[in-house]
mmCIF file of C-alpha atoms in Angstrom:
data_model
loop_
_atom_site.group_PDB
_atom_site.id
_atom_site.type_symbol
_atom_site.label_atom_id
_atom_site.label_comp_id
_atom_site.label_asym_id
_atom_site.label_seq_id
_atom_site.Cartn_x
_atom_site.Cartn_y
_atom_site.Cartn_z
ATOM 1 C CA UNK C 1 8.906 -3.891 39.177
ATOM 2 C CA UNK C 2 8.945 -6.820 41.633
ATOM 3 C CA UNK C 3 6.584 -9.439 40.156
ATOM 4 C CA UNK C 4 8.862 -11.558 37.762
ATOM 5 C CA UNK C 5 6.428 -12.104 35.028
ATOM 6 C CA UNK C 6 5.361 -8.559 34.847
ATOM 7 C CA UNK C 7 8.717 -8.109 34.609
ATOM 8 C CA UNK C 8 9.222 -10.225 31.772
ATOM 9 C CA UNK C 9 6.472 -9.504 29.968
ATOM 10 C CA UNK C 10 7.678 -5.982 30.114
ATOM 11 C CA UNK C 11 11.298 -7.162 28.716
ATOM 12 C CA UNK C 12 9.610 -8.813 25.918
ATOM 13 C CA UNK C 13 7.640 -5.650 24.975
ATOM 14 C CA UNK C 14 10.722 -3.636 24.625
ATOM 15 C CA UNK C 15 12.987 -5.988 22.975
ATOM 16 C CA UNK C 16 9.793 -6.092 20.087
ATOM 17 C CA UNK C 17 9.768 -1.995 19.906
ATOM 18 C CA UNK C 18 13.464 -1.708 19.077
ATOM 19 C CA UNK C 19 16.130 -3.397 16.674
ATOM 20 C CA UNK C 20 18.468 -3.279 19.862
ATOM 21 C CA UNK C 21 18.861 -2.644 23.778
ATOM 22 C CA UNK C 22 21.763 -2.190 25.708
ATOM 23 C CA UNK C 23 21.585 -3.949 28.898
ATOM 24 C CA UNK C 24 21.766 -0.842 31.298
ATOM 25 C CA UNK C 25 19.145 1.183 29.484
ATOM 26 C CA UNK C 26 16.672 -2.288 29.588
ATOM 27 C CA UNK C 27 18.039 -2.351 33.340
ATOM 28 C CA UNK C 28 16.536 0.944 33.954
ATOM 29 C CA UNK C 29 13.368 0.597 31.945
ATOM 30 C CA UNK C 30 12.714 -2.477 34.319
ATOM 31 C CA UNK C 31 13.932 -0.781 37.546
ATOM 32 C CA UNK C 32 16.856 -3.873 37.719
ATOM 33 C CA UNK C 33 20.181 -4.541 37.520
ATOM 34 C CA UNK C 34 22.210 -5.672 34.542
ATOM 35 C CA UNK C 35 22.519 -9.106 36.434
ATOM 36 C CA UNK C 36 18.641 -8.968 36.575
ATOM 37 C CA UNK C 37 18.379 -8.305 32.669
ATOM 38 C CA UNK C 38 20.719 -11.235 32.379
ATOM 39 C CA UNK C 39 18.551 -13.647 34.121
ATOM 40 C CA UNK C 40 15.400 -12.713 32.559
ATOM 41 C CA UNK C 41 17.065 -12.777 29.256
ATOM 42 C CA UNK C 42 17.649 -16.888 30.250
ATOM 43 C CA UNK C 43 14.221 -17.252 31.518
ATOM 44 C CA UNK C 44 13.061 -15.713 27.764
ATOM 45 C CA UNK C 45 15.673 -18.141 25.860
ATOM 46 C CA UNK C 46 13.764 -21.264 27.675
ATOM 47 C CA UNK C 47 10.620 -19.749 26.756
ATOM 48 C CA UNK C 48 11.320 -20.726 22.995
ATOM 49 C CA UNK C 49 12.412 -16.725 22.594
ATOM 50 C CA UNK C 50 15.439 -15.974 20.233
ATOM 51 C CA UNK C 51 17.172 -13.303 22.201
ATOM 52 C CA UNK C 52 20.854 -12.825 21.131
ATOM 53 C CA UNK C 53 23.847 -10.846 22.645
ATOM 54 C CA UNK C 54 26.901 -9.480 22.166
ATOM 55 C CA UNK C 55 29.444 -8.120 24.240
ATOM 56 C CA UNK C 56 31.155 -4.631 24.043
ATOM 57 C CA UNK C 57 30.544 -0.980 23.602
ATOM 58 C CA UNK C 58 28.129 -1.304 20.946
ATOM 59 C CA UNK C 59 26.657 -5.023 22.158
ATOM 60 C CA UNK C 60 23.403 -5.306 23.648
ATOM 61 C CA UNK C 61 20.589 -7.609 23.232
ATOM 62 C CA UNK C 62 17.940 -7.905 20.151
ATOM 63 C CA UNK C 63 15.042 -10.402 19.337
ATOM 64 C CA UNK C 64 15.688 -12.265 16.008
ATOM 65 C CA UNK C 65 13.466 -14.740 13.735
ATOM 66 C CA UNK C 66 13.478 -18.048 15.196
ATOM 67 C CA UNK C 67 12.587 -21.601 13.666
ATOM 68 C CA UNK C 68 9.225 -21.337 15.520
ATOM 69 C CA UNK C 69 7.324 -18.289 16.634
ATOM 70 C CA UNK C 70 6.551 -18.000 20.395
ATOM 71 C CA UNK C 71 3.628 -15.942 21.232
ATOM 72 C CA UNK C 72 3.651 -12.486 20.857
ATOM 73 C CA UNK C 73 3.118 -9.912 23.484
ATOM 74 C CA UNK C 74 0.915 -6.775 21.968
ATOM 75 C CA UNK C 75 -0.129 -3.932 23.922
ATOM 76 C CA UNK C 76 -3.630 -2.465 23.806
ATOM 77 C CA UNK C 77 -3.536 -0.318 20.462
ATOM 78 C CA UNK C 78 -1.366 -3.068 18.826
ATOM 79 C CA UNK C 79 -3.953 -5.266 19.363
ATOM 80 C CA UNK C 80 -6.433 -3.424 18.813
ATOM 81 C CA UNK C 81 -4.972 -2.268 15.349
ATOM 82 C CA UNK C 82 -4.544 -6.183 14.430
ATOM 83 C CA UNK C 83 -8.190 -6.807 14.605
ATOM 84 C CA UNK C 84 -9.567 -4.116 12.848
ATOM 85 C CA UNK C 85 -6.736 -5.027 9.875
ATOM 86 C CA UNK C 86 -7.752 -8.335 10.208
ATOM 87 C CA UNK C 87 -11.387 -8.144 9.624
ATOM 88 C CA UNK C 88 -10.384 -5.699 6.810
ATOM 89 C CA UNK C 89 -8.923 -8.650 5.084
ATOM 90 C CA UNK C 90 -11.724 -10.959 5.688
ATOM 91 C CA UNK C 91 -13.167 -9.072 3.993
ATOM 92 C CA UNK C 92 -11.860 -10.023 0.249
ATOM 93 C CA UNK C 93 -9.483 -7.432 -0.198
ATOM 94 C CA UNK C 94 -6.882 -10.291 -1.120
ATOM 95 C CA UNK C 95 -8.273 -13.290 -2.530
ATOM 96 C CA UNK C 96 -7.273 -16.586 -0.287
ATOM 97 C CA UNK C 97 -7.183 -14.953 2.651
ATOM 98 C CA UNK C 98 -10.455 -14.044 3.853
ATOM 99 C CA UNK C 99 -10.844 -17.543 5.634
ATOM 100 C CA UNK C 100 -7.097 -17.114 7.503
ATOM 101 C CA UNK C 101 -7.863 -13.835 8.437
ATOM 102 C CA UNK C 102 -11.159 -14.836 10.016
ATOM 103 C CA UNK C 103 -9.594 -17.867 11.900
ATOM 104 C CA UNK C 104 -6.774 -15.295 12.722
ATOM 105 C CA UNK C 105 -9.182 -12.809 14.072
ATOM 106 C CA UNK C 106 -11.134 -15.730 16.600
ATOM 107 C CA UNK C 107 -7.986 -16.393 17.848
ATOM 108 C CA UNK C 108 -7.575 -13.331 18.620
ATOM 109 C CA UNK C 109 -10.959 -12.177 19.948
ATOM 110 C CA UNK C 110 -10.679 -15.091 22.084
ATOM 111 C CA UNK C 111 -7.629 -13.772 24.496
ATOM 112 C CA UNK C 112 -8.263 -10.359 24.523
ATOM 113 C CA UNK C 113 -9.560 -8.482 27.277
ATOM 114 C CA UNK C 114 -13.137 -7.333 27.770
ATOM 115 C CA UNK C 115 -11.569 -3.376 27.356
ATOM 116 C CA UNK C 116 -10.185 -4.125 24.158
ATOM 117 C CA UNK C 117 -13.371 -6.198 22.716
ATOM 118 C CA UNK C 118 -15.560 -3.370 23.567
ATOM 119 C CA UNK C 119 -13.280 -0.976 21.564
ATOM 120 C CA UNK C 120 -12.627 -3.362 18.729
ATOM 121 C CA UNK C 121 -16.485 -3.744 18.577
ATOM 122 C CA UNK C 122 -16.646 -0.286 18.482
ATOM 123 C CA UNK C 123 -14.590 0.007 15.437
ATOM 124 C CA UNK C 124 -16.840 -2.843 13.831
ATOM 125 C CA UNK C 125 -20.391 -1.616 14.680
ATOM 126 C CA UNK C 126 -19.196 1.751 12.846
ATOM 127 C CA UNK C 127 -17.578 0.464 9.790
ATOM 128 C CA UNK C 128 -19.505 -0.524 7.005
ATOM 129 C CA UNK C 129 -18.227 -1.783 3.701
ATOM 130 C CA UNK C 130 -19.518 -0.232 0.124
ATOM 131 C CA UNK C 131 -18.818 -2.090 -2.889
ATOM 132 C CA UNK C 132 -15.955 -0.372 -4.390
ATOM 133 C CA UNK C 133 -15.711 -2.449 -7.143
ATOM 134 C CA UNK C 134 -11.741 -3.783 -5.696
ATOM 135 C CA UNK C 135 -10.428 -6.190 -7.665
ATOM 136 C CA UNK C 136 -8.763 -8.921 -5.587
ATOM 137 C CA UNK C 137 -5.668 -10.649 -6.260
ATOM 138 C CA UNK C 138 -4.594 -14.468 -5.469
ATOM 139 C CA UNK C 139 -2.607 -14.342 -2.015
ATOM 140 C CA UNK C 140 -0.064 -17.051 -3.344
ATOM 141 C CA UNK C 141 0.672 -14.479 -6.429
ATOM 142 C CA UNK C 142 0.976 -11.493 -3.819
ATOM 143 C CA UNK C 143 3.174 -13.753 -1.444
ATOM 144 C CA UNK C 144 5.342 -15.280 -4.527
ATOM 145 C CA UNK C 145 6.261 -11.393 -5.918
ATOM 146 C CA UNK C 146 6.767 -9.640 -2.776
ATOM 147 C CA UNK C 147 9.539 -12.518 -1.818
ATOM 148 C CA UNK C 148 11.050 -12.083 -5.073
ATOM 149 C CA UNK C 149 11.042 -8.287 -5.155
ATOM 150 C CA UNK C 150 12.956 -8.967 -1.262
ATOM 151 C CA UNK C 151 15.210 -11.381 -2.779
ATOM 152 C CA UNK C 152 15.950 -9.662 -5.837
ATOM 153 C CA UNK C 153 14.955 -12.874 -8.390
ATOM 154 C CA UNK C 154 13.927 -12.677 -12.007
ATOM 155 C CA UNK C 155 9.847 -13.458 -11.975
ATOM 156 C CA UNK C 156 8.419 -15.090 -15.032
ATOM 157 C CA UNK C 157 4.037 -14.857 -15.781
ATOM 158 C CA UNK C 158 1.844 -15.182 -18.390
ATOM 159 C CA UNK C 159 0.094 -11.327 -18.858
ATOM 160 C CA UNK C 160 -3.360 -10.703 -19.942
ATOM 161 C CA UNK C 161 -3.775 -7.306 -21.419
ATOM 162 C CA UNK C 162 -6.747 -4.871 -21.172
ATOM 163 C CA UNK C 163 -8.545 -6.081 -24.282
ATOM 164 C CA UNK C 164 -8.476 -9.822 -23.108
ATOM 165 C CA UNK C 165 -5.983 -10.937 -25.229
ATOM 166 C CA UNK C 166 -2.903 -12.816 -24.861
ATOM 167 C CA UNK C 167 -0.246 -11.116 -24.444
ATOM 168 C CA UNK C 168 2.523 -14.092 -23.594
ATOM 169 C CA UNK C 169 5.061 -14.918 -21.159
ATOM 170 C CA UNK C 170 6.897 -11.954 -19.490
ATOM 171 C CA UNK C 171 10.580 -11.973 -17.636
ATOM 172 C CA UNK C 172 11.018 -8.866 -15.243
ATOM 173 C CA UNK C 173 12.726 -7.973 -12.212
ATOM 174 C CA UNK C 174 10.449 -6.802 -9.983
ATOM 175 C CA UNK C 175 10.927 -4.161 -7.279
ATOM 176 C CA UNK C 176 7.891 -3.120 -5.429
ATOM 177 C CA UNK C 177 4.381 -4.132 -4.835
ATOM 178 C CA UNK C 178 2.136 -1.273 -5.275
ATOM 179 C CA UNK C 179 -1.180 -0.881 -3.794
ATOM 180 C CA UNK C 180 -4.501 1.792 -4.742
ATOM 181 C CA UNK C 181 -7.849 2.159 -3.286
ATOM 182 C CA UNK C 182 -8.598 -1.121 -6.050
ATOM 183 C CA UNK C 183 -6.001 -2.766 -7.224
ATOM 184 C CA UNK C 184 -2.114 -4.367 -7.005
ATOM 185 C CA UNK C 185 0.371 -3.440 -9.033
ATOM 186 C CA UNK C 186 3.527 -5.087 -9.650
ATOM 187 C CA UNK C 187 6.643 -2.182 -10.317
ATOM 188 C CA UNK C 188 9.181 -3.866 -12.453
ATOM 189 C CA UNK C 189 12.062 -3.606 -15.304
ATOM 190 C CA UNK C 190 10.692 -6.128 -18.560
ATOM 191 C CA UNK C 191 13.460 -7.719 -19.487
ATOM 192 C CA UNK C 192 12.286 -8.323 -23.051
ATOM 193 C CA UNK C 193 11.005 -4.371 -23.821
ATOM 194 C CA UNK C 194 14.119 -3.082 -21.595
ATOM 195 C CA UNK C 195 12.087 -0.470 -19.782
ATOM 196 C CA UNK C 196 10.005 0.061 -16.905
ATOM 197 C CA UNK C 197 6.665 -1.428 -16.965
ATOM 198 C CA UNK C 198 3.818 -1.897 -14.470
ATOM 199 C CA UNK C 199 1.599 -4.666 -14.322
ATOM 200 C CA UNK C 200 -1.751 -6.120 -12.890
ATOM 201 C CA UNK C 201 -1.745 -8.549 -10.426
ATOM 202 C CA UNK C 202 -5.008 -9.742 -11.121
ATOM 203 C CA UNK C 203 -4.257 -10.200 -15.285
ATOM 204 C CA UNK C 204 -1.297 -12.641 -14.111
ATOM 205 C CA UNK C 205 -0.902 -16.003 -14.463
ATOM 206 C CA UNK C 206 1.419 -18.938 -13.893
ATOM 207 C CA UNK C 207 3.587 -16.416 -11.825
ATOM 208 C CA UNK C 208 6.723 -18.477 -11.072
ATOM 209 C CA UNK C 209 9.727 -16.901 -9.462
ATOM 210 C CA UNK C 210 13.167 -18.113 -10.726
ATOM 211 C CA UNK C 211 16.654 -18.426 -9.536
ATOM 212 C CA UNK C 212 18.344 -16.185 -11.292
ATOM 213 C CA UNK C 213 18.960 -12.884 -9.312
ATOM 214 C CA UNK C 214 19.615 -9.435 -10.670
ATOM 215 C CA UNK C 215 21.586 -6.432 -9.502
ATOM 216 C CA UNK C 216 19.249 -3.639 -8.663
ATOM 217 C CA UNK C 217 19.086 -1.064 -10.976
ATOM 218 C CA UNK C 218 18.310 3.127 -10.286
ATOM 219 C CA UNK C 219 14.462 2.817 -10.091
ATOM 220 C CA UNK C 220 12.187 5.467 -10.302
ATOM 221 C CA UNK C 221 9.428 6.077 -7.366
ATOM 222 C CA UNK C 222 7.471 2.944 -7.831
ATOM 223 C CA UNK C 223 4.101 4.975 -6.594
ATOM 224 C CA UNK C 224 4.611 7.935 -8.972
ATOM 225 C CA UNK C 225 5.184 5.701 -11.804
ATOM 226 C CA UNK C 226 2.241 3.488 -10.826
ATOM 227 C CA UNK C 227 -0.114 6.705 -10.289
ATOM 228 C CA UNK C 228 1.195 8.220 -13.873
ATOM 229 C CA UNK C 229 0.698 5.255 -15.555
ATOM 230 C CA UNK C 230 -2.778 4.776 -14.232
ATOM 231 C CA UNK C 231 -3.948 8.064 -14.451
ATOM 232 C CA UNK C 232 -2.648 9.384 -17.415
ATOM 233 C CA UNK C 233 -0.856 6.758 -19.570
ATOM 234 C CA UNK C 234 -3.664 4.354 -19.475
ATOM 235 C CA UNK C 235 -6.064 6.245 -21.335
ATOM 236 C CA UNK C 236 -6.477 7.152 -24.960
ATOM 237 C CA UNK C 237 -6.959 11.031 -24.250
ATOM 238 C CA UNK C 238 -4.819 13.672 -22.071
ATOM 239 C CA UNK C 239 -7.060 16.529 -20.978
ATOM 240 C CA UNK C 240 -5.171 19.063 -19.437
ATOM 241 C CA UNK C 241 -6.668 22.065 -17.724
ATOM 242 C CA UNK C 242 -5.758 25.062 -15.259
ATOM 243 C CA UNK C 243 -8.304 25.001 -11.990
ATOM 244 C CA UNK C 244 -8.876 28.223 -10.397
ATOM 245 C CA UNK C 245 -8.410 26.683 -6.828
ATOM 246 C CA UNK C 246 -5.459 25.856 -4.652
ATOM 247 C CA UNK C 247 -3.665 22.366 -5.453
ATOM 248 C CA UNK C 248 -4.098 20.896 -2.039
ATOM 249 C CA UNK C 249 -7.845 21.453 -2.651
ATOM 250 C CA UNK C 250 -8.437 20.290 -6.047
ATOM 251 C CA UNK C 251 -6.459 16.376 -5.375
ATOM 252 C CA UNK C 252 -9.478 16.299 -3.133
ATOM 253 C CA UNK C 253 -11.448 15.435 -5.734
ATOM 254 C CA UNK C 254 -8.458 14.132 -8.107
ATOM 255 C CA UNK C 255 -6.219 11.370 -5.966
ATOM 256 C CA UNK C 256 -2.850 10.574 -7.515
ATOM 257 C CA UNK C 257 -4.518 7.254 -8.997
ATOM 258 C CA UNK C 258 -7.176 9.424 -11.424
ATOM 259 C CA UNK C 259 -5.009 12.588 -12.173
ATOM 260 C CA UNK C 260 -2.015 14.372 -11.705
ATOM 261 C CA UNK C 261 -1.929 17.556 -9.509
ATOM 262 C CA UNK C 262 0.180 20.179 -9.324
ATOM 263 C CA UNK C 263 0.943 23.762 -9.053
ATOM 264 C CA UNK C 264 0.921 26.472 -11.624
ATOM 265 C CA UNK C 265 3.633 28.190 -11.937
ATOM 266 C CA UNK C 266 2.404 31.104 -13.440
ATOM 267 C CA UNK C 267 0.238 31.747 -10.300
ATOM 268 C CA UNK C 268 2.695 33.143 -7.627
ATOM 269 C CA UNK C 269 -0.150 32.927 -5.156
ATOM 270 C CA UNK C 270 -1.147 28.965 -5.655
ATOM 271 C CA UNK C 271 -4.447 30.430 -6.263
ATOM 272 C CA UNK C 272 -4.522 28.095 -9.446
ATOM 273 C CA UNK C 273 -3.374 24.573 -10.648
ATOM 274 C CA UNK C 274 -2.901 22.831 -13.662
ATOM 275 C CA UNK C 275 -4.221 19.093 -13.840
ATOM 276 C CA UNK C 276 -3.492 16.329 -16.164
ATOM 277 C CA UNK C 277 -6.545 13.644 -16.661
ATOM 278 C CA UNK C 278 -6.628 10.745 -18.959
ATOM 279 C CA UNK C 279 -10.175 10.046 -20.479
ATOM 280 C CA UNK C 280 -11.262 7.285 -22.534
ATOM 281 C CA UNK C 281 -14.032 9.699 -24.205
ATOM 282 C CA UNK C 282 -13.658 13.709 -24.471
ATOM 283 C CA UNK C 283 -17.532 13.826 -24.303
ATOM 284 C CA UNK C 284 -17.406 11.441 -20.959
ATOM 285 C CA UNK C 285 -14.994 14.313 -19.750
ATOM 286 C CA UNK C 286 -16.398 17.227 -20.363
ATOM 287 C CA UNK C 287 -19.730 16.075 -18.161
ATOM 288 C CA UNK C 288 -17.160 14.784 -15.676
ATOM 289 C CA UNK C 289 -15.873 18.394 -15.527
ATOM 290 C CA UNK C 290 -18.979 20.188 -15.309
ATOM 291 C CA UNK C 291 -18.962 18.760 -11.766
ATOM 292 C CA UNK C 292 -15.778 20.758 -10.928
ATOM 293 C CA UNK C 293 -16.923 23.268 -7.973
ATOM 294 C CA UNK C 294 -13.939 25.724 -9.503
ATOM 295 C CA UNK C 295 -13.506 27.616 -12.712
ATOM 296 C CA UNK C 296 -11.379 26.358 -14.666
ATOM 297 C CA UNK C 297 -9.801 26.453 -18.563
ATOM 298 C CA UNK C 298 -8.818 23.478 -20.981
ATOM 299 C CA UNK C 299 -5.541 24.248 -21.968
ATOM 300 C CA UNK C 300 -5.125 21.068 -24.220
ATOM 301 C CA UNK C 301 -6.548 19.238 -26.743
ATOM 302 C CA UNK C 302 -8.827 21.665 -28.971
ATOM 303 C CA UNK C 303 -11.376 18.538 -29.266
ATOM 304 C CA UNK C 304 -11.926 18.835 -24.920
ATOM 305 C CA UNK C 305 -12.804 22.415 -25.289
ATOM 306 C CA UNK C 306 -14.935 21.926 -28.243
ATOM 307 C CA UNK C 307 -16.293 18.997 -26.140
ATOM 308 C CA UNK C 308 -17.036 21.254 -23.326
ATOM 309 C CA UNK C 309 -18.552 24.393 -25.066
ATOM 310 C CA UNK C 310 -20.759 21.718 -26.995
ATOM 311 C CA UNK C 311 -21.811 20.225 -23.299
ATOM 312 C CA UNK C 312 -21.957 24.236 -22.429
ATOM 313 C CA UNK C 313 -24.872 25.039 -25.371
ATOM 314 C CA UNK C 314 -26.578 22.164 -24.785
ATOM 315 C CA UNK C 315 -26.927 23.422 -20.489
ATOM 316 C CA UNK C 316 -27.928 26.737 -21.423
ATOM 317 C CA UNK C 317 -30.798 25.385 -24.251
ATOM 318 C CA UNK C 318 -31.720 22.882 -22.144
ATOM 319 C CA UNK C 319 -32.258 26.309 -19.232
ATOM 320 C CA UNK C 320 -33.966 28.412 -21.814
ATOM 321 C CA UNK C 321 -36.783 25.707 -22.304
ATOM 322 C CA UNK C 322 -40.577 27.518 -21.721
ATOM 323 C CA UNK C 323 -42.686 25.094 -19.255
#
């Protein structure tokens, strides 16, 4: 590689795809010698890059956070992954940022090469965006937990529960951000009710991270506890029911966030599942699982099969009528 600022270019790509190089492997990734990584290591340093080394058998050299950021060297799917997550974001997903994520993506469009703008065009003239009724959340809220949850701080917030009403200041430790197809969630142990809870970012207010930090505790999987408690736990009714169709087919139409999924064990050829819904009326979910392209059974309550024979008589009345 004899052109010196291919060649550094080239260093700077592979010191941002790994946590650490030792200098003969980046010697013969740039077809140099060790002396040669040396000096191009200096010629990054007075670029304003924050290369650091260390001698001995497990030294090497790694790229670290500096006090400013020099500009970043992307290849072709990098870049072209940026830009399509960037005009993602501009378009509301997270409340604040639509108008850095535009400026972001100019920036952007502006340096890239005509090969890349044609397939980040691409990308754009194909995607459209349905209102999918996603709630967005204040960036400054989203920034202000997920430092907390990385610095392991006590978070304080004013909650606003499903009804509208007040439901007062709150103390948790929080431990992971958790996104769905609509909303952020915030995982976290409630200091005052001593348990697990999860929590809305958009029903938050005066979120205000403290300086008090906490020893992590044994958490549970933050996205199984999120997709429980809004699938199941959120809703006045449980309807469970066995589906004649394999499990991998039925969360097709049930995603983690709506139901849970899983396989029944009395079927020793996974030709059946049982699912768990939460409804807020059994008369809502009975039409709901008319729409089912399976057979299927309500195991439990009594009420959702009475709801569904009653949805089943009114069907076959309604196929009897004489035009």
């Amino acid at each position: 590689m004899a052109d010196p600022t291919v060649r550094l270019m080239r260093l700077l790509t592979l010191l941002q795809q790994r946590a650490a190089w030792a200098g003969p492997d980046l010697a013969e990734r740039l077809g140099v010698s060790t002396r040669g990584v040396r000096r191009d290591i200096e010629r990054l340093r007075r670029l304003g890059y924050p290369v650091e080394s260390e001698r001995g058998a497990g030294g090497g050299y790694r790229l670290v956070a500096g006090r400013a950021m020099p500009p970043l060297v992307l290849d072709d799917d990098e870049a072209v992954a940026i830009a399509v997550s960037l005009r993602v974001a501009a378009g509301g997903t997270v409340a604040g940022m639509e108008e850095t994520a535009v400026r972001a993506l100019a920036k952007l469009d502006q340096v890239v090469p005509a090969r890349l703008r044609e397939r980040i065009d691409a990308v754009r003239m194909a995607t459209v965006r349905a209102d999918s009724g996603v709630v967005a959340v204040d960036a400054e809220v989203l920034t202000a937990l997920a430092r907390a949850c990385r610095d392991t701080v006590q978070v304080r917030f004013a909650y606003t529960r499903a009804d509208g009403s007040e439901a007062g200041e709150r103390r948790v430790e929080p431990y992971r951000l958790v996104t769905t197809d609509r909303r952020w969630y915030l995982f976290a142990w409630d200091l005052d009710r001593d348990d697990w809870r999860v929590f809305r970012l958009d029903r938050m207010g005066e979120v205000r991270a403290t300086t008090w930090r906490f020893t992590p505790r044994d958490a549970p999987d933050a996205a199984e506890h999120v997709a429980r408690g809004t699938s199941r736990d959120a809703y006045p009714h449980l309807v469970r029911l066995r589906v004649h169709a394999p499990a991998t087919a039925v969360r097709q139409v049930y995603p983690p966030t709506t139901a849970d999924v899983r396989p029944d064990p009395s079927a020793l050829d996974g030709a059946s599942c049982l699912v768990d819904v939460g409804a807020m009326d059994l008369d809502h979910a009975a039409r709901h699982l008319a729409w089912l392209p399976w057979a299927f059974e309500v195991l439990d309550p009594p009420e959702a099969a009475d709801a569904v024979r009653a949805l089943a008589d009114r069907l076959a009345e309604a196929a009897r009528f004489d035009r």
